[in-house]
Coordinates of C-alpha atoms in Angstrom, one line a residue:
M17 CA -5.6 -63.3 136.1
N18 CA -9.3 -63.0 136.8
E19 CA -7.7 -61.1 134.4
W20 CA -5.2 -64.0 134.6
S21 CA -5.0 -67.0 132.1
L22 CA -3.4 -67.5 128.7
N23 CA -4.3 -64.4 127.6
R24 CA -3.0 -61.7 130.4
R25 CA -6.6 -59.8 130.6
S26 CA -10.3 -61.2 130.6
V27 CA -10.1 -64.5 128.7
V28 CA -12.8 -67.2 127.9
K29 CA -12.4 -70.2 130.3
A30 CA -12.5 -73.5 128.8
M31 CA -16.3 -74.9 128.6
L32 CA -15.2 -78.3 128.3
L33 CA -18.0 -80.6 129.6
G34 CA -17.2 -83.3 132.3
S35 CA -18.1 -85.9 129.3
A36 CA -15.5 -84.4 127.5
A37 CA -12.6 -85.2 129.9
P38 CA -12.1 -88.5 129.0
W39 CA -11.5 -88.0 125.4
L40 CA -8.7 -85.7 126.4
L41 CA -7.1 -88.2 128.8
N42 CA -6.6 -90.6 126.1
S43 CA -5.9 -88.1 123.2
T44 CA -2.5 -88.3 121.1
A45 CA -2.6 -84.6 122.0
F46 CA -2.4 -85.3 125.8
A47 CA -0.5 -88.5 125.9
G48 CA 3.0 -87.7 126.6
S49 CA 6.6 -89.3 126.8
C50 CA 10.0 -87.9 126.7
D51 CA 10.6 -89.8 123.0
D52 CA 9.0 -87.1 121.1
Q53 CA 10.5 -84.1 122.4
V54 CA 7.1 -82.0 122.6
V55 CA 6.6 -80.1 125.5
R56 CA 3.1 -81.0 127.3
L57 CA 1.2 -78.0 129.2
G58 CA -2.2 -78.0 131.0
A59 CA -4.1 -74.6 131.8
T60 CA -8.0 -74.5 132.5
A61 CA -8.2 -71.4 129.8
S62 CA -8.9 -71.7 126.5
P63 CA -8.3 -69.5 123.6
D64 CA -11.6 -68.3 121.4
T65 CA -9.8 -67.8 118.2
M66 CA -6.1 -67.2 116.6
N67 CA -6.8 -64.0 115.5
P68 CA -5.2 -60.8 117.4
F69 CA -7.2 -58.6 116.4
A70 CA -10.6 -60.2 117.4
T71 CA -9.8 -61.1 121.2
W72 CA -8.0 -60.9 124.0
G73 CA -8.4 -64.7 124.9
S74 CA -4.8 -65.5 122.7
W75 CA -2.0 -64.3 124.3
W76 CA -0.8 -67.2 124.7
P77 CA -0.1 -69.0 122.5
T78 CA 0.1 -66.5 119.5
A79 CA 2.6 -64.7 121.5
F80 CA 5.0 -67.7 120.4
T81 CA 4.4 -67.1 116.9
Y82 CA 3.9 -63.4 116.4
D83 CA 6.8 -60.6 118.1
C84 CA 5.7 -57.2 119.4
L85 CA 8.0 -54.6 118.1
V86 CA 9.6 -54.3 121.5
G87 CA 7.2 -55.6 124.7
V88 CA 8.0 -55.6 128.1
D89 CA 10.4 -58.3 128.0
A90 CA 13.1 -56.7 125.6
Q91 CA 13.0 -53.8 128.0
R92 CA 14.0 -55.8 131.3
H93 CA 16.1 -58.3 129.7
S94 CA 18.9 -57.8 126.8
D95 CA 18.8 -61.1 125.8
R96 CA 14.8 -61.1 124.7
R97 CA 14.5 -58.8 121.8
G98 CA 11.3 -58.8 119.8
F99 CA 10.8 -57.5 115.9
A100 CA 12.9 -55.0 117.1
E101 CA 17.0 -55.9 117.5
D102 CA 17.6 -52.1 118.8
W103 CA 15.9 -49.0 119.2
S104 CA 16.3 -45.4 120.0
V105 CA 14.7 -42.2 120.7
A106 CA 15.7 -38.8 119.6
D107 CA 16.9 -35.7 121.7
D108 CA 13.1 -34.2 120.5
G109 CA 11.4 -36.8 122.8
V110 CA 9.1 -37.8 119.5
T111 CA 11.2 -39.1 117.0
W112 CA 11.8 -43.0 117.2
T113 CA 13.9 -45.0 115.4
F114 CA 14.0 -48.9 115.3
K115 CA 16.4 -51.4 113.9
I116 CA 15.0 -54.4 112.6
W117 CA 17.0 -58.0 112.9
P118 CA 18.8 -58.2 109.5
G119 CA 17.9 -60.9 107.0
M120 CA 14.7 -62.0 109.6
K121 CA 12.1 -64.2 107.8
W122 CA 8.5 -65.3 108.3
S123 CA 8.1 -69.0 109.0
D124 CA 7.1 -69.3 105.6
G125 CA 10.3 -68.2 104.2
K126 CA 9.5 -64.2 102.8
P127 CA 11.0 -61.3 104.3
A128 CA 10.4 -60.1 107.6
T129 CA 10.7 -56.4 107.8
A130 CA 10.4 -52.8 109.0
R131 CA 7.6 -52.6 106.3
D132 CA 5.5 -55.4 108.0
V133 CA 5.7 -53.3 111.2
A134 CA 4.2 -50.2 109.5
F135 CA 1.5 -52.1 108.1
T136 CA 0.6 -53.8 111.2
Y137 CA 0.4 -50.5 112.8
N138 CA -1.1 -48.4 110.1
Y139 CA -3.8 -51.1 109.3
L140 CA -5.0 -50.3 112.9
R141 CA -4.4 -46.6 112.9
D142 CA -6.3 -46.0 109.5
S143 CA -9.3 -47.9 111.2
I144 CA -9.2 -45.6 114.0
G145 CA -13.3 -43.5 113.9
K146 CA -14.4 -45.8 111.0
P147 CA -17.4 -48.2 112.1
D148 CA -15.6 -51.4 112.2
E149 CA -12.6 -49.7 114.3
L150 CA -9.9 -52.5 115.6
N151 CA -10.8 -51.8 119.4
V152 CA -11.9 -54.9 120.1
G153 CA -9.2 -57.5 120.7
W154 CA -5.2 -58.0 121.8
N155 CA -4.1 -55.6 118.3
N156 CA -6.0 -52.8 119.0
T157 CA -5.9 -48.7 118.3
S158 CA -5.5 -47.8 121.5
G159 CA -2.4 -45.0 122.1
L160 CA -2.3 -44.6 118.4
E161 CA -3.9 -41.1 118.9
H162 CA -0.8 -40.3 120.1
I163 CA 1.2 -41.1 116.7
Q164 CA 2.4 -38.7 113.7
S165 CA 3.5 -41.1 111.2
I166 CA 5.1 -44.7 110.9
T167 CA 7.0 -44.8 108.1
P168 CA 9.3 -47.7 107.1
V169 CA 12.9 -46.0 106.0
D170 CA 14.0 -49.4 104.5
D171 CA 13.8 -52.8 105.4
E172 CA 15.7 -52.8 108.4
T173 CA 15.0 -49.3 109.8
L174 CA 11.6 -48.2 111.3
R175 CA 10.7 -44.5 112.0
I176 CA 7.7 -43.7 114.4
V177 CA 6.9 -40.2 114.9
T178 CA 4.7 -39.4 117.7
K179 CA 2.2 -35.8 118.2
V180 CA 3.4 -35.5 121.8
P181 CA 6.4 -37.9 124.1
T182 CA 5.5 -41.1 124.8
L183 CA 6.6 -44.8 125.5
W184 CA 3.8 -46.1 123.5
P185 CA 6.2 -46.8 120.7
I186 CA 7.9 -49.5 123.2
N187 CA 5.4 -49.6 125.5
N188 CA 2.5 -51.4 123.3
T189 CA 1.9 -55.3 123.0
T190 CA 0.6 -54.9 119.4
L191 CA 1.5 -58.6 117.7
I192 CA 3.2 -57.7 114.4
V193 CA 1.4 -59.6 111.5
P194 CA 2.7 -60.1 108.0
E195 CA 1.7 -57.8 105.6
H196 CA 1.2 -60.5 103.0
I197 CA -1.4 -62.6 105.1
W198 CA -3.6 -59.5 106.8
A199 CA -3.8 -56.7 103.3
D200 CA -6.6 -58.3 102.0
I201 CA -8.4 -58.6 105.3
S202 CA -11.3 -55.8 105.8
Y203 CA -11.6 -54.6 109.1
G204 CA -15.0 -56.1 109.9
D205 CA -13.7 -59.6 108.9
A206 CA -10.5 -58.8 111.2
R207 CA -12.8 -57.5 114.2
A208 CA -15.1 -60.9 113.9
T209 CA -15.0 -63.3 111.2
F210 CA -11.8 -63.9 110.2
P211 CA -10.3 -67.1 112.2
N212 CA -7.0 -67.0 110.9
D213 CA -6.5 -70.4 110.7
P214 CA -3.4 -72.5 111.6
P215 CA -0.4 -73.1 110.5
L216 CA 0.0 -69.1 111.6
V217 CA 3.0 -67.1 109.8
G218 CA 5.0 -65.5 112.0
T219 CA 8.6 -65.0 113.5
G220 CA 8.5 -66.5 117.2
P221 CA 10.0 -69.5 118.1
M222 CA 6.9 -71.5 117.5
I223 CA 4.0 -71.7 115.1
V224 CA 0.7 -72.4 116.0
S225 CA 0.0 -75.7 113.5
E226 CA -3.3 -77.1 114.8
F227 CA -5.8 -75.6 116.9
R228 CA -9.0 -77.4 118.3
R229 CA -11.1 -75.2 120.4
S230 CA -11.5 -76.1 124.3
Q231 CA -9.0 -79.0 123.3
F232 CA -5.5 -78.3 122.4
V233 CA -3.5 -76.3 120.8
R234 CA -0.5 -77.2 119.0
L235 CA 2.6 -75.5 117.8
T236 CA 5.9 -76.2 116.0
P237 CA 9.4 -75.3 115.8
N238 CA 9.6 -72.0 113.3
R239 CA 12.4 -73.3 111.0
H240 CA 13.5 -69.8 110.4
F241 CA 13.3 -68.7 113.7
R242 CA 16.2 -65.9 114.3
T243 CA 18.2 -67.4 116.8
G244 CA 17.9 -70.9 115.4
Q245 CA 15.8 -73.9 115.6
L246 CA 14.6 -74.5 119.1
A247 CA 16.0 -77.8 120.9
T248 CA 12.3 -79.2 121.4
A249 CA 10.1 -80.7 118.7
G250 CA 7.6 -78.2 119.8
M251 CA 4.9 -77.8 122.0
I252 CA 1.0 -78.9 123.2
F253 CA -1.3 -76.7 124.7
N254 CA -4.0 -79.1 126.6
I255 CA -7.3 -77.3 127.8
F256 CA -9.1 -78.8 130.9
P257 CA -12.1 -77.9 132.7
T258 CA -10.2 -78.3 136.0
V259 CA -7.0 -77.7 137.8
D260 CA -7.7 -81.4 139.3
S261 CA -6.8 -82.7 135.8
I262 CA -3.7 -80.9 135.2
A263 CA -2.6 -82.4 138.6
Q264 CA -3.4 -85.7 137.6
G265 CA -1.8 -85.3 134.0
L266 CA 1.8 -84.0 136.2
K267 CA 1.9 -87.3 138.2
S268 CA 1.2 -89.4 135.6
G269 CA 3.8 -87.7 133.2
D270 CA 1.4 -86.9 130.5
L271 CA 2.1 -83.2 131.4
D272 CA 5.1 -81.7 131.5
Y273 CA 4.0 -78.6 132.9
G274 CA 1.0 -76.9 134.5
L275 CA -0.1 -73.7 135.8
G276 CA -2.8 -72.4 137.7
L277 CA -2.5 -75.0 140.4
V278 CA -4.3 -74.3 143.7
A279 CA -2.5 -74.4 147.0
A280 CA -3.6 -78.3 147.9
Q281 CA -2.5 -79.7 144.9
W282 CA 1.0 -77.6 144.9
M283 CA 1.7 -78.7 148.1
D284 CA 0.6 -82.7 147.4
L285 CA 3.0 -82.3 143.8
S286 CA 5.7 -80.9 146.0
K287 CA 6.2 -84.0 147.3
D288 CA 6.7 -86.0 144.2
P289 CA 10.4 -86.5 143.7
A290 CA 10.3 -86.2 140.0
I291 CA 8.3 -83.2 140.2
S292 CA 9.3 -79.3 140.7
V293 CA 6.7 -76.8 141.9
G294 CA 7.2 -73.1 141.5
Q295 CA 5.6 -69.8 142.3
S296 CA 5.5 -67.0 140.3
R297 CA 5.4 -63.3 141.5
T298 CA 3.3 -61.6 138.5
E299 CA 1.2 -58.3 138.2
N300 CA -1.5 -59.6 139.3
R301 CA -3.4 -57.7 142.3
V302 CA -6.3 -59.1 144.0
F303 CA -8.3 -55.8 145.6
L304 CA -11.6 -54.7 147.3
A305 CA -13.4 -52.0 145.3
F306 CA -16.0 -49.7 146.7
N307 CA -18.9 -48.7 145.0
T308 CA -18.5 -44.5 144.8
L309 CA -21.2 -43.8 142.4
S310 CA -23.4 -41.1 143.6
D311 CA -26.2 -41.4 140.9
K312 CA -27.4 -43.9 138.9
G313 CA -25.9 -47.7 140.0
A314 CA -24.9 -46.2 143.6
G315 CA -24.6 -48.6 146.5
S316 CA -26.6 -48.9 149.4
T317 CA -25.6 -46.2 151.5
K318 CA -23.6 -42.5 150.8
A319 CA -20.7 -43.8 153.1
L320 CA -19.4 -45.6 150.3
Q321 CA -18.6 -42.3 148.2
D322 CA -16.7 -41.0 151.6
S323 CA -13.1 -41.5 151.3
A324 CA -12.9 -41.2 155.0
F325 CA -15.4 -44.0 155.5
R326 CA -13.4 -46.1 153.1
D327 CA -10.0 -45.4 154.9
A328 CA -11.4 -46.6 157.9
I329 CA -12.2 -49.8 156.9
G330 CA -8.9 -50.0 155.5
Y331 CA -7.2 -50.0 158.9
A332 CA -10.3 -53.0 159.8
I333 CA -8.4 -55.5 157.2
D334 CA -5.3 -57.3 157.7
E335 CA -3.7 -58.2 154.3
K336 CA -1.2 -60.3 156.0
S337 CA -3.9 -62.8 157.8
I338 CA -5.4 -63.2 154.4
V339 CA -2.3 -63.9 152.5
D340 CA -1.4 -66.9 155.5
R341 CA -5.3 -68.0 156.1
A342 CA -6.5 -67.6 152.9
M343 CA -3.8 -67.6 150.2
R344 CA -1.8 -70.4 152.5
G345 CA 1.4 -67.9 151.7
H346 CA 1.4 -67.9 148.2
A347 CA 1.3 -64.2 147.8
D348 CA 2.4 -61.1 148.7
P349 CA 0.3 -58.6 151.0
G350 CA -1.3 -55.9 149.4
V351 CA -0.5 -52.1 149.7
G352 CA -0.5 -50.2 146.2
L353 CA -1.6 -50.7 143.1
V354 CA 1.7 -51.7 142.1
P355 CA 2.6 -55.1 142.6
P356 CA 6.0 -56.1 143.7
V357 CA 7.2 -57.4 140.7
A358 CA 7.2 -54.2 138.6
T359 CA 10.2 -53.1 140.2
D360 CA 10.9 -50.1 138.1
Y361 CA 7.6 -48.2 140.0
Y362 CA 6.9 -50.6 143.6
S363 CA 6.8 -48.9 146.5
D364 CA 5.6 -50.2 150.1
L365 CA 4.1 -46.5 151.1
S366 CA 5.7 -47.0 154.2
D367 CA 5.1 -43.1 155.5
I368 CA 1.4 -43.6 154.6
K369 CA 0.7 -47.3 155.2
R370 CA -2.4 -48.4 157.2
H371 CA -1.8 -50.9 159.8
F372 CA -4.3 -53.4 160.7
D373 CA -6.0 -51.9 164.1
L374 CA -9.6 -52.4 164.7
T375 CA -9.9 -50.2 167.2
E376 CA -8.1 -47.8 165.4
A377 CA -10.6 -48.6 162.3
G378 CA -13.5 -48.0 164.7
R379 CA -12.3 -44.2 166.1
R380 CA -11.8 -43.2 162.7
L381 CA -15.6 -44.3 161.9
D382 CA -16.6 -42.1 164.9
A383 CA -14.7 -39.0 163.9
A384 CA -15.9 -39.6 160.3
G385 CA -19.9 -39.2 161.6
Y386 CA -20.3 -43.1 161.4
R387 CA -21.4 -43.8 165.3
D388 CA -23.7 -46.7 166.3
R389 CA -26.1 -44.3 168.4
D390 CA -28.5 -46.6 169.5
G391 CA -25.8 -49.4 171.1
D392 CA -27.2 -52.0 168.8
G393 CA -23.9 -53.0 168.0
V394 CA -24.3 -51.5 164.0
R395 CA -23.3 -48.1 163.3
E396 CA -25.3 -45.5 161.4
D397 CA -24.4 -43.3 158.6
K398 CA -24.4 -39.5 158.9
E399 CA -28.0 -39.4 158.2
G400 CA -29.0 -41.3 161.3
K401 CA -29.3 -44.8 159.2
S402 CA -28.2 -48.3 160.0
F403 CA -26.9 -49.9 156.9
Q404 CA -25.6 -53.6 155.7
L405 CA -23.5 -54.1 153.0
E406 CA -23.2 -56.6 150.3
L407 CA -19.8 -57.6 149.2
I408 CA -20.2 -59.4 145.6
T409 CA -17.3 -62.0 143.9
S410 CA -16.9 -64.3 141.3
S411 CA -17.8 -67.8 142.5
G412 CA -15.8 -69.3 139.2
G413 CA -12.2 -70.5 138.7
T414 CA -8.9 -70.1 140.6
N415 CA -7.7 -67.0 138.4
G416 CA -6.2 -64.9 141.5
V417 CA -9.4 -64.4 143.5
I418 CA -9.0 -65.1 147.0
P419 CA -10.7 -68.3 148.2
I420 CA -14.2 -67.8 150.2
T421 CA -12.2 -68.0 153.8
G422 CA -10.5 -64.6 153.0
L423 CA -14.2 -62.9 151.8
Q424 CA -15.2 -64.2 155.5
L425 CA -12.4 -62.8 156.9
I426 CA -13.3 -59.3 155.7
A427 CA -16.8 -59.5 157.0
D428 CA -16.1 -60.6 160.3
W429 CA -13.3 -57.8 160.5
L430 CA -16.1 -55.2 159.4
G431 CA -18.7 -57.1 161.6
Q432 CA -16.5 -56.4 164.8
I433 CA -16.2 -52.7 164.1
G434 CA -20.1 -52.7 163.7
V435 CA -19.8 -52.5 160.0
P436 CA -22.2 -55.8 158.7
V437 CA -21.5 -57.5 155.7
T438 CA -23.1 -60.1 153.4
V439 CA -21.1 -62.0 151.1
T440 CA -22.8 -63.1 147.3
Q441 CA -21.1 -65.1 145.2
L442 CA -21.8 -65.2 141.3
D443 CA -20.7 -66.4 138.2
D444 CA -18.3 -65.3 135.9
S445 CA -21.5 -63.5 133.3
A446 CA -23.5 -62.1 136.3
F447 CA -20.5 -61.1 137.9
G448 CA -19.5 -59.0 135.1
A449 CA -22.8 -57.4 134.5
R450 CA -22.8 -56.0 137.9
W451 CA -19.5 -54.7 137.9
R452 CA -20.3 -52.6 134.4
A453 CA -21.0 -49.2 133.4
P454 CA -24.4 -48.1 134.9
E455 CA -25.3 -46.9 131.6
N456 CA -24.8 -50.4 130.3
G457 CA -26.8 -51.7 133.4
G458 CA -23.9 -52.2 136.3
G459 CA -23.9 -51.0 139.5
G460 CA -26.2 -51.4 142.7
W461 CA -23.4 -53.3 144.6
D462 CA -21.6 -52.0 147.6
L463 CA -18.3 -54.0 147.8
L464 CA -16.5 -56.0 145.1
V465 CA -13.7 -58.5 145.1
D466 CA -11.9 -59.0 142.1
S467 CA -8.8 -59.3 140.2
N468 CA -6.2 -57.6 137.6
W469 CA -3.7 -58.5 135.5
L470 CA -2.2 -56.2 133.1
S471 CA 1.5 -55.2 132.0
P472 CA 3.7 -53.4 134.4
V473 CA 3.9 -50.2 132.2
P474 CA 2.5 -47.3 134.1
S475 CA -0.6 -47.0 132.1
D476 CA -1.7 -50.6 133.0
L477 CA -0.5 -50.4 136.6
L478 CA -3.1 -47.1 136.9
T479 CA -5.9 -48.4 135.2
L480 CA -7.9 -49.2 138.1
G481 CA -8.2 -45.2 138.8
S482 CA -8.4 -43.9 135.4
G483 CA -11.7 -42.0 134.4
K484 CA -11.1 -44.0 131.2
A485 CA -11.5 -47.2 132.1
V486 CA -14.6 -46.6 134.4
G487 CA -17.0 -49.7 133.6
T488 CA -14.5 -51.7 132.7
N489 CA -10.9 -52.2 134.9
N490 CA -11.8 -48.9 137.0
R491 CA -14.3 -51.4 138.9
S492 CA -15.1 -48.5 141.5
Y493 CA -16.3 -46.2 138.7
W494 CA -13.9 -43.7 141.2
R495 CA -12.8 -40.5 139.4
N496 CA -10.6 -37.8 140.3
E497 CA -9.3 -35.4 137.9
K498 CA -5.8 -35.0 139.8
F499 CA -5.3 -38.4 139.0
D500 CA -6.2 -38.6 135.7
S501 CA -3.8 -35.4 135.2
L502 CA -0.9 -37.5 136.4
V503 CA -2.0 -40.0 134.1
S504 CA -2.2 -38.0 131.0
Q505 CA 1.0 -36.5 132.1
I506 CA 2.9 -40.1 131.8
E507 CA 1.2 -40.6 128.6
V508 CA 3.0 -37.9 126.9
T509 CA 6.5 -38.1 129.0
V510 CA 9.7 -40.3 128.0
D511 CA 11.3 -39.5 130.6
A512 CA 11.8 -42.8 133.0
K513 CA 12.6 -40.7 136.2
K514 CA 9.6 -38.3 135.7
S515 CA 7.3 -41.4 134.8
R516 CA 8.3 -43.0 138.1
E517 CA 7.7 -39.8 140.2
L518 CA 4.5 -39.0 138.2
L519 CA 3.0 -42.4 138.7
D520 CA 4.4 -42.4 142.3
Q521 CA 2.0 -39.3 143.2
A522 CA -0.8 -41.3 141.6
V523 CA -0.7 -44.3 143.8
R524 CA -0.1 -42.2 146.8
L525 CA -3.2 -40.4 145.8
I526 CA -5.2 -43.2 145.3
Y527 CA -4.2 -45.1 148.4
T528 CA -5.3 -41.8 150.4
E529 CA -8.7 -41.5 148.6
A530 CA -9.2 -45.5 149.0
P531 CA -11.5 -46.8 146.4
Y532 CA -9.5 -50.0 146.7
I533 CA -7.9 -51.8 149.4
V534 CA -5.4 -54.0 147.8
L535 CA -5.4 -57.1 149.6
C536 CA -2.6 -59.4 147.8
Y537 CA -0.9 -60.0 145.3
P538 CA -1.0 -63.7 144.2
F539 CA 1.5 -65.7 143.4
M540 CA 1.0 -68.1 140.4
L541 CA 1.4 -71.7 141.4
E542 CA 3.0 -73.8 139.0
A543 CA 4.8 -77.3 138.4
H544 CA 6.8 -78.8 135.9
R545 CA 8.2 -82.7 135.3
K546 CA 12.2 -83.1 135.5
D547 CA 12.4 -86.6 133.9
C548 CA 12.1 -84.9 130.0
F549 CA 13.4 -81.1 129.8
E550 CA 15.5 -78.6 131.3
G551 CA 16.3 -75.1 131.5
W552 CA 13.0 -73.7 132.9
G553 CA 13.8 -70.2 133.9
T554 CA 13.5 -68.4 136.8
K555 CA 11.0 -67.9 139.9
D556 CA 9.2 -65.2 138.2
M557 CA 8.9 -66.7 135.0
M558 CA 5.2 -66.1 134.9
S559 CA 5.7 -62.8 134.9
M560 CA 7.5 -62.9 131.4
W561 CA 5.6 -61.1 128.5
G562 CA 6.8 -63.2 125.7
Y563 CA 8.0 -67.1 125.3
F564 CA 10.8 -67.1 127.7
P565 CA 11.4 -70.1 128.9
F566 CA 10.0 -72.5 126.4
D567 CA 11.8 -71.4 123.7
R568 CA 14.8 -72.3 125.4
L569 CA 13.7 -75.8 127.0
R570 CA 15.9 -78.6 126.1
P571 CA 15.3 -82.5 125.6
L572 CA 17.1 -84.2 128.8

């Protein structure tokens, strides 16, 4: 994920120095065998704190300890419930009732009830508008502005009344925390200094019992887990500076599972009879963004602000070739904002989809007023000025952004239609600074390639075009009143069919306006050993928003 990794949003990458790698390779956290029945996982991204109110960087592993009230997986799969066993909405569309698992306990043995859910949400909600509003982490205030009341009817029943119809009560990904741990934590401490040191207290199948930043996270089975204790003895997340160490660990048997592999490693591991490789579809999208600003922070030419120019450029990009040549087949070709794994909302847009045709791209540029008037092979803008575009991207990691070969393909195609492009790779920090809102020092670029992996709920699927997300997830700075109106309507409906219809309208609108060209939907490349555990789940396991299948692994 640029928005991949252990957190599903923007993550703090592991900053281990090369000198630290030998320590890890020799550490007891890393060295493994089948005998201890501990699952060892390797990844290249490191959580920075176990406090979900203070970071986006800890979805994994904190999602193994804390449950969402409902969450994504529970809506997709009837056997993967969260804190709530069941839920319903009344005919008025605003009154929700949730039934909490009877007799559920926190990992410290204390009762886990509807009162803990009400505490978690009201703790967030009551911070709104205060100087220390809880809006900086995975547990945040977003969406709570639509909530009228959150009330525990009894230990096993929660009632949420919303101000308008909204699916927020089941779509939010807030991690439910125990009131008896958090009640005395101030908002300022919760969003900043409270470390939430292990052992954590949760209702999930595994409890974070040890955390060494940039080294490893150890999880142990929750003996009070509602479906019974795990068949394994827990799990260890080992943090590595590069995926090379992950591949080596899988080969040696020191790791049971590795994710975020690159294509060459994945292919090499596929030849090992002791290892099974997989590739998962996820909600990740790799896109080319146009800087659509017209004043402060604008790009080098006004052409970027013209939807006809952007649409024409779309005909000059061959998404299939990007998948085949740059991604080595480990992706689906890009179309609209919705990736294929989000099956409730996906459309291939076949009736309006662009096709790769350099001649057509040139014809459309001519028609839009971008011609090569002096015959030098470079087009001029509508004011008669020649231009050259700069394409920027991140040079760091393998988090879903296409390799440099993909960017070179784009530059070559655009060069063939008279639109010269230079490619600039920046480190993560410099790249992030460039796409921030102009008032925060961002802007001044022309084209940008990045990736975005959020949840499959409508508001996240559309966030690239949301006016509220300009300077954060909305990389292109594009604003469109009709699009924002559609998003607003989606946010206040509980009718699934209506939500799909509105989302389809929004997806089609942004596709034709073309502030983005979605290049591909990259697969997450993974591998696991066959000799210690079984029950590794489905081919799309990395699209799961919970702890499946790690809660169901069994020692061989």
